[in-house]
Coordinates of N, CA and C in Angstrom, one line a residue:
M1 N -79.1 17.9 -65.1 CA -80.1 18.8 -65.5 C -81.1 18.0 -66.0
A2 N -81.2 17.3 -67.0 CA -82.0 16.5 -67.9 C -82.6 15.5 -66.8
R3 N -82.0 14.9 -66.0 CA -82.6 14.0 -64.7 C -83.5 15.0 -64.0
A4 N -83.3 15.7 -63.7 CA -84.1 16.9 -62.8 C -85.3 17.3 -63.4
R5 N -84.8 17.4 -64.7 CA -86.2 18.1 -65.6 C -87.3 17.2 -65.9
A6 N -86.6 15.7 -66.0 CA -87.5 14.9 -66.0 C -88.5 14.3 -64.9
A7 N -87.4 14.4 -63.7 CA -88.2 14.0 -62.5 C -89.2 15.3 -62.1
L8 N -89.0 16.2 -62.2 CA -90.2 17.5 -62.0 C -90.9 17.4 -63.0
G9 N -90.6 16.8 -64.2 CA -91.8 16.5 -65.0 C -92.8 15.6 -64.7
G10 N -92.0 14.5 -63.8 CA -92.9 13.3 -63.6 C -93.8 13.5 -62.1
G11 N -93.9 14.8 -61.5 CA -94.6 15.2 -60.6 C -93.6 14.9 -59.1
Q12 N -92.4 14.5 -59.6 CA -91.7 14.1 -58.3 C -90.9 15.5 -57.8
R13 N -91.0 15.6 -56.3 CA -90.2 16.7 -55.8 C -88.9 16.4 -55.1
V14 N -88.3 15.1 -55.2 CA -87.2 14.7 -54.4 C -87.1 13.6 -55.2
W15 N -85.7 13.2 -55.3 CA -85.0 12.0 -56.2 C -83.6 11.9 -56.1
A16 N -83.0 10.9 -55.9 CA -81.7 10.3 -55.6 C -80.9 11.2 -56.8
T17 N -79.7 11.9 -56.0 CA -79.2 12.5 -57.2 C -77.9 11.5 -57.8
P18 N -77.9 11.5 -58.8 CA -76.8 10.3 -59.4 C -75.3 10.8 -59.0
D19 N -74.5 9.9 -58.5 CA -73.2 10.1 -58.6 C -72.4 10.0 -59.7
I20 N -71.8 10.8 -59.8 CA -70.8 11.0 -61.3 C -69.4 10.7 -61.0
L21 N -68.7 9.7 -60.8 CA -67.4 9.4 -60.6 C -66.8 9.0 -61.7
P22 N -65.2 8.7 -61.5 CA -64.4 7.9 -62.4 C -64.8 6.4 -62.0
A23 N -64.6 5.4 -62.9 CA -64.8 4.0 -61.9 C -63.9 3.8 -61.0
E24 N -62.8 4.1 -60.8 CA -61.8 3.8 -60.0 C -62.1 4.2 -58.8
T25 N -62.5 5.9 -58.9 CA -63.1 6.3 -57.5 C -64.4 5.6 -57.2
W26 N -65.3 5.2 -57.4 CA -66.5 4.4 -57.4 C -66.2 3.0 -56.8
L27 N -65.5 2.5 -57.5 CA -64.9 1.3 -56.8 C -64.2 1.3 -55.5
H28 N -63.3 2.1 -55.4 CA -62.7 2.1 -53.9 C -63.7 2.6 -53.2
R29 N -64.8 3.5 -53.3 CA -66.0 3.9 -52.3 C -66.8 2.6 -52.1
E30 N -66.9 1.8 -53.1 CA -67.9 0.6 -52.6 C -67.0 -0.3 -52.2
I31 N -66.1 -0.7 -52.3 CA -65.3 -1.8 -51.5 C -64.9 -1.3 -50.1
E32 N -64.5 -0.1 -49.8 CA -64.6 0.8 -48.5 C -65.9 0.3 -47.5
A33 N -67.2 0.8 -48.2 CA -68.4 0.5 -47.8 C -68.2 -1.2 -47.3
A34 N -68.1 -2.0 -48.5 CA -68.3 -3.6 -48.1 C -67.3 -4.1 -47.1
A35 N -66.0 -3.5 -46.9 CA -64.8 -3.9 -46.2 C -65.7 -3.6 -44.7
E36 N -66.4 -2.8 -44.1 CA -67.0 -2.6 -43.0 C -67.8 -3.6 -42.4
S37 N -68.4 -4.5 -43.3 CA -69.3 -5.3 -43.0 C -68.6 -6.9 -43.1
L38 N -67.5 -7.1 -43.8 CA -67.2 -8.4 -44.1 C -65.4 -8.1 -43.5
A39 N -64.9 -9.3 -43.4 CA -63.7 -9.5 -43.3 C -62.5 -9.5 -44.2
L40 N -62.2 -8.3 -44.8 CA -61.4 -8.4 -45.8 C -60.0 -7.3 -45.5
P41 N -59.2 -7.8 -46.2 CA -57.4 -7.3 -46.0 C -57.7 -5.7 -45.8
R42 N -57.1 -5.1 -45.3 CA -57.0 -3.7 -45.0 C -56.8 -3.0 -46.5
L43 N -57.6 -2.2 -46.7 CA -57.5 -1.6 -48.1 C -56.6 -0.3 -48.0
L44 N -55.8 -0.5 -49.5 CA -54.7 0.5 -49.5 C -55.4 1.7 -50.4
S45 N -54.6 3.1 -49.8 CA -55.2 4.4 -50.7 C -54.4 4.1 -52.0
P46 N -54.7 4.9 -52.8 CA -54.0 5.0 -54.6 C -52.8 5.4 -53.9
A47 N -52.5 6.3 -52.8 CA -51.2 6.9 -52.7 C -50.1 5.8 -52.3
Q48 N -50.8 4.9 -51.1 CA -49.9 3.8 -50.7 C -49.9 2.9 -51.7
D49 N -50.5 2.3 -52.4 CA -50.3 1.4 -53.7 C -49.3 2.1 -54.6
W50 N -49.6 3.1 -54.9 CA -48.4 3.9 -55.8 C -46.9 3.4 -55.3
L51 N -46.7 3.7 -53.9 CA -45.6 3.8 -53.2 C -45.3 2.6 -53.2
L52 N -46.0 1.7 -52.8 CA -45.7 0.1 -52.9 C -45.2 -0.2 -54.1
W53 N -45.7 0.0 -55.2 CA -45.2 -0.3 -56.7 C -44.0 0.6 -56.8
R54 N -43.8 1.7 -56.2 CA -42.5 2.4 -56.6 C -41.5 1.8 -55.7
Q55 N -41.7 1.3 -54.6 CA -40.4 0.5 -54.0 C -40.1 -0.9 -54.6
C56 N -41.4 -1.5 -55.4 CA -41.0 -2.7 -55.6 C -40.2 -2.5 -57.1
A57 N -40.8 -1.9 -57.8 CA -39.8 -1.3 -59.1 C -38.6 -0.9 -58.7
A58 N -38.3 0.0 -57.7 CA -36.9 0.1 -57.4 C -35.8 -0.7 -57.2
E59 N -36.4 -2.0 -56.5 CA -36.0 -3.2 -56.2 C -34.7 -3.6 -57.5
F60 N -36.1 -3.9 -58.6 CA -35.8 -4.6 -59.9 C -34.9 -3.8 -60.6
T61 N -35.3 -2.2 -60.7 CA -34.2 -1.4 -61.8 C -32.8 -0.4 -60.7
D62 N -32.6 -1.2 -59.9 CA -31.4 -0.5 -58.9 C -30.3 -0.1 -59.5
H63 N -29.6 -1.4 -60.4 CA -29.0 -1.4 -61.1 C -28.9 -0.5 -62.5
L64 N -30.0 0.3 -62.8 CA -30.2 0.7 -64.4 C -30.0 2.4 -63.4
E65 N -29.3 3.1 -64.5 CA -29.5 4.7 -64.5 C -30.4 5.3 -64.9
L66 N -31.8 5.5 -64.3 CA -33.0 5.9 -64.7 C -33.3 7.3 -63.9
V67 N -33.8 8.1 -64.9 CA -34.0 10.0 -64.6 C -35.7 9.7 -63.9
A68 N -36.4 9.1 -64.2 CA -37.7 9.1 -63.8 C -38.3 7.6 -63.1
R69 N -37.7 7.1 -62.2 CA -38.1 5.7 -61.4 C -39.4 6.0 -61.1
G70 N -39.9 7.0 -60.5 CA -41.6 7.2 -60.4 C -42.5 7.1 -61.3
A71 N -42.0 7.8 -62.4 CA -43.0 7.5 -63.8 C -42.6 6.0 -64.2
L72 N -41.7 5.4 -64.2 CA -41.7 4.1 -64.6 C -42.4 3.2 -63.5
A73 N -42.5 3.2 -62.2 CA -43.5 2.3 -61.4 C -44.8 3.0 -61.8
E74 N -44.9 3.9 -61.9 CA -46.5 4.3 -62.2 C -47.0 3.7 -63.5
G75 N -46.2 3.6 -64.9 CA -46.3 3.1 -66.0 C -46.6 1.7 -65.6
L76 N -45.8 0.9 -64.5 CA -45.9 -0.2 -64.3 C -47.0 -0.8 -64.0
R77 N -47.3 0.2 -63.0 CA -48.8 0.0 -62.1 C -49.9 0.0 -63.3
R78 N -50.1 1.2 -63.8 CA -51.2 1.0 -64.7 C -51.4 -0.1 -65.8
A79 N -49.9 -0.6 -66.2 CA -50.0 -1.8 -67.4 C -50.5 -2.8 -66.9
S80 N -50.3 -3.0 -65.3 CA -51.2 -4.2 -64.7 C -52.2 -4.1 -64.5
E81 N -52.6 -2.7 -64.3 CA -54.3 -2.6 -63.9 C -55.1 -3.0 -65.7
L82 N -54.1 -2.5 -66.6 CA -54.9 -2.5 -67.6 C -55.1 -3.7 -68.1
A83 N -53.9 -4.8 -67.8 CA -54.1 -5.6 -68.3 C -55.1 -6.6 -67.1
S84 N -55.4 -6.3 -66.2 CA -56.4 -7.0 -65.3 C -57.9 -6.4 -65.9
E85 N -57.9 -5.5 -66.1 CA -59.1 -5.0 -66.7 C -59.5 -5.8 -67.9
Y86 N -58.6 -6.2 -68.7 CA -58.8 -6.3 -70.0 C -58.4 -8.2 -70.1
S87 N -58.2 -8.9 -68.8 CA -58.1 -10.1 -68.9 C -56.7 -10.6 -69.5
I88 N -55.7 -9.9 -70.0 CA -54.5 -10.3 -70.2 C -53.8 -10.9 -69.5
P89 N -53.1 -12.3 -69.5 CA -52.1 -12.7 -68.6 C -51.0 -12.2 -68.6
I90 N -50.6 -11.5 -67.7 CA -49.1 -10.9 -67.6 C -47.9 -12.1 -67.9
R91 N -48.1 -13.1 -67.8 CA -47.0 -13.9 -68.3 C -46.7 -14.5 -69.8
E92 N -47.8 -14.1 -70.6 CA -47.9 -14.0 -72.1 C -46.6 -13.0 -72.3
L93 N -46.9 -12.0 -71.5 CA -46.1 -10.7 -71.7 C -44.6 -11.4 -71.5
S94 N -44.1 -12.2 -70.7 CA -42.8 -12.2 -69.8 C -42.0 -13.0 -71.1
G95 N -42.2 -13.1 -72.4 CA -41.2 -13.9 -73.2 C -39.7 -13.8 -72.8
A96 N -39.0 -14.5 -72.9 CA -37.8 -14.7 -73.1 C -36.9 -13.2 -73.5
D97 N -37.5 -12.8 -74.7 CA -37.1 -11.7 -75.3 C -37.8 -10.3 -75.1
A98 N -38.4 -10.1 -74.2 CA -39.5 -9.1 -73.9 C -39.0 -8.6 -72.5
A99 N -38.0 -8.0 -72.4 CA -37.6 -7.2 -71.0 C -38.6 -6.6 -70.4
E100 N -39.0 -5.5 -70.9 CA -40.2 -4.9 -70.3 C -41.3 -5.9 -70.0
G101 N -41.9 -7.0 -70.6 CA -42.9 -8.0 -69.8 C -42.2 -8.5 -68.7
R102 N -40.9 -8.9 -68.7 CA -40.3 -9.5 -67.6 C -40.4 -8.6 -66.6
L103 N -39.8 -7.4 -66.8 CA -39.9 -6.3 -65.8 C -41.3 -6.4 -65.1
L104 N -42.6 -6.0 -66.0 CA -43.8 -6.2 -65.4 C -44.1 -7.2 -64.5
G105 N -43.9 -8.3 -65.2 CA -44.2 -9.5 -64.0 C -43.5 -9.7 -62.8
D106 N -42.4 -9.3 -63.2 CA -41.4 -9.7 -61.7 C -41.9 -8.5 -60.9
V107 N -41.7 -7.4 -61.1 CA -42.5 -6.0 -60.4 C -44.0 -6.4 -59.9
R108 N -45.1 -7.2 -60.6 CA -46.4 -7.1 -60.1 C -46.3 -8.3 -59.2
R109 N -45.3 -9.2 -59.5 CA -45.1 -10.4 -58.3 C -44.4 -10.1 -57.1
A110 N -44.0 -9.0 -57.1 CA -43.2 -8.2 -55.9 C -43.9 -7.7 -54.8
V111 N -45.0 -6.6 -56.1 CA -46.4 -6.2 -55.3 C -47.2 -7.0 -54.7
H112 N -47.6 -7.9 -55.3 CA -48.3 -8.9 -54.8 C -48.4 -9.8 -53.6
A113 N -46.6 -9.9 -53.7 CA -46.3 -10.9 -52.2 C -46.1 -9.7 -51.0
R114 N -45.6 -8.6 -51.7 CA -46.0 -7.4 -50.4 C -47.5 -7.3 -49.6
Y115 N -48.2 -7.4 -50.7 CA -49.7 -7.0 -50.4 C -50.0 -8.5 -49.3
A116 N -50.0 -9.6 -49.5 CA -49.9 -10.9 -48.8 C -49.1 -11.0 -47.6
A117 N -48.1 -10.3 -47.6 CA -47.1 -10.5 -46.5 C -47.6 -9.0 -45.5
E118 N -48.3 -8.3 -46.0 CA -48.4 -7.0 -45.2 C -50.0 -7.0 -44.8
G119 N -50.6 -8.0 -45.3 CA -52.4 -8.1 -45.3 C -52.9 -7.0 -45.6
V120 N -52.8 -6.6 -46.8 CA -53.5 -5.3 -47.5 C -53.7 -5.7 -49.1
S121 N -54.7 -4.5 -49.5 CA -54.8 -5.2 -50.9 C -55.6 -4.0 -51.5
T122 N -55.8 -3.9 -52.7 CA -56.7 -2.8 -53.3 C -58.1 -3.0 -53.8
A123 N -58.7 -2.0 -54.4 CA -60.0 -2.5 -54.2 C -60.3 -3.0 -55.5
R124 N -59.6 -2.9 -56.4 CA -59.5 -3.6 -58.1 C -59.1 -5.4 -57.5
A125 N -58.2 -5.7 -56.9 CA -58.2 -7.1 -56.3 C -59.3 -7.6 -55.8
L126 N -60.1 -6.5 -54.5 CA -60.7 -7.3 -53.8 C -62.3 -7.2 -54.8
A127 N -62.5 -6.4 -55.8 CA -63.8 -6.4 -56.3 C -63.9 -7.5 -57.0
T128 N -63.0 -8.2 -57.4 CA -63.0 -9.8 -58.1 C -63.3 -10.8 -56.8
E129 N -63.0 -10.8 -55.6 CA -63.6 -11.7 -55.0 C -65.2 -11.4 -54.2
L130 N -65.5 -10.3 -54.0 CA -66.8 -10.2 -53.9 C -68.0 -10.8 -54.8
E131 N -69.3 -11.1 -54.0 CA -70.2 -11.7 -55.1 C -70.8 -10.6 -55.5
C132 N -71.2 -9.3 -55.1 CA -71.5 -8.4 -55.6 C -70.9 -6.7 -55.1
V133 N -70.4 -6.1 -56.2 CA -69.9 -4.6 -55.9 C -71.2 -3.7 -56.1
G134 N -71.4 -2.9 -55.0 CA -72.2 -1.8 -55.1 C -73.4 -1.9 -54.3
Q135 N -73.7 -0.6 -54.6 CA -75.4 -0.9 -53.4 C -76.6 -1.1 -54.3
E136 N -77.8 -1.0 -53.9 CA -78.8 -1.0 -54.3 C -79.0 -0.1 -55.3
R137 N -78.3 1.1 -55.8 CA -78.3 1.9 -56.6 C -78.0 1.5 -57.6
P138 N -78.3 1.1 -59.1 CA -77.8 0.8 -60.3 C -76.4 1.5 -60.8
V139 N -76.1 0.8 -61.6 CA -74.4 1.4 -62.2 C -74.7 1.6 -63.4
E140 N -74.1 3.1 -63.9 CA -74.2 2.8 -65.5 C -72.7 3.6 -65.7
F141 N -71.8 2.7 -66.4 CA -70.6 3.1 -66.8 C -70.8 3.5 -68.2
A142 N -70.1 5.3 -68.3 CA -70.1 5.8 -69.4 C -68.7 5.9 -69.9
G143 N -68.8 6.0 -71.4 CA -67.1 6.4 -72.0 C -66.7 5.3 -72.2
Y144 N -67.0 4.3 -72.5 CA -66.6 2.9 -73.0 C -67.3 2.7 -74.2
L145 N -66.3 2.3 -75.3 CA -67.1 1.8 -76.7 C -67.4 0.6 -75.9
D146 N -66.9 -0.4 -75.4 CA -67.4 -1.8 -74.9 C -66.7 -1.7 -73.6
L147 N -67.5 -2.2 -72.6 CA -67.1 -2.3 -71.2 C -66.1 -3.3 -71.2
P148 N -65.1 -3.1 -70.4 CA -63.9 -4.0 -70.3 C -64.7 -5.0 -69.2
P149 N -63.9 -6.2 -69.8 CA -64.4 -7.4 -68.8 C -64.3 -7.3 -67.3
F150 N -63.4 -6.6 -66.7 CA -63.3 -6.2 -65.2 C -64.5 -5.8 -64.6
L151 N -64.7 -4.8 -65.6 CA -66.1 -4.0 -65.3 C -67.7 -4.7 -65.6
R152 N -67.3 -5.3 -66.5 CA -68.6 -6.2 -67.0 C -68.7 -7.2 -65.8
A153 N -67.6 -7.8 -65.4 CA -68.0 -9.1 -64.6 C -68.2 -8.2 -63.0
I154 N -67.9 -7.1 -62.3 CA -68.4 -6.7 -61.4 C -69.7 -6.1 -61.3
S155 N -70.4 -5.9 -62.4 CA -71.4 -4.9 -62.4 C -72.6 -5.7 -62.6

């Protein structure tokens, strides 16, 4: 509303409407657009990525009686994503007495091996390989006290 008021006040009758998207949605859209013109691995949808994490987590937790295996897989996926976002090496979490860290490292390695074997990737992984993410339109990230290193690096 404020943008429209400012544009009208400046004498404009037509202007580009800003997209207001979650960072992951924006990233996925931009990587899909880039994939059309570059030779990139096939991009997994968030649902496909979740399923792959669930399958790999199941391999490493078969011997455990778990009530919510899907929730565990989602928790591991999100922990891996946060570690990536804030440049936290997973190997530092995998100490000898850190079972959760070891599980995260093991499942993450299995997921990445599956990505390589199937020739697929995620928007987050591909973003770090591109020179520039996004089109000509400027991007403004809101809702962060301090922009995570991952977003700072790709914007």
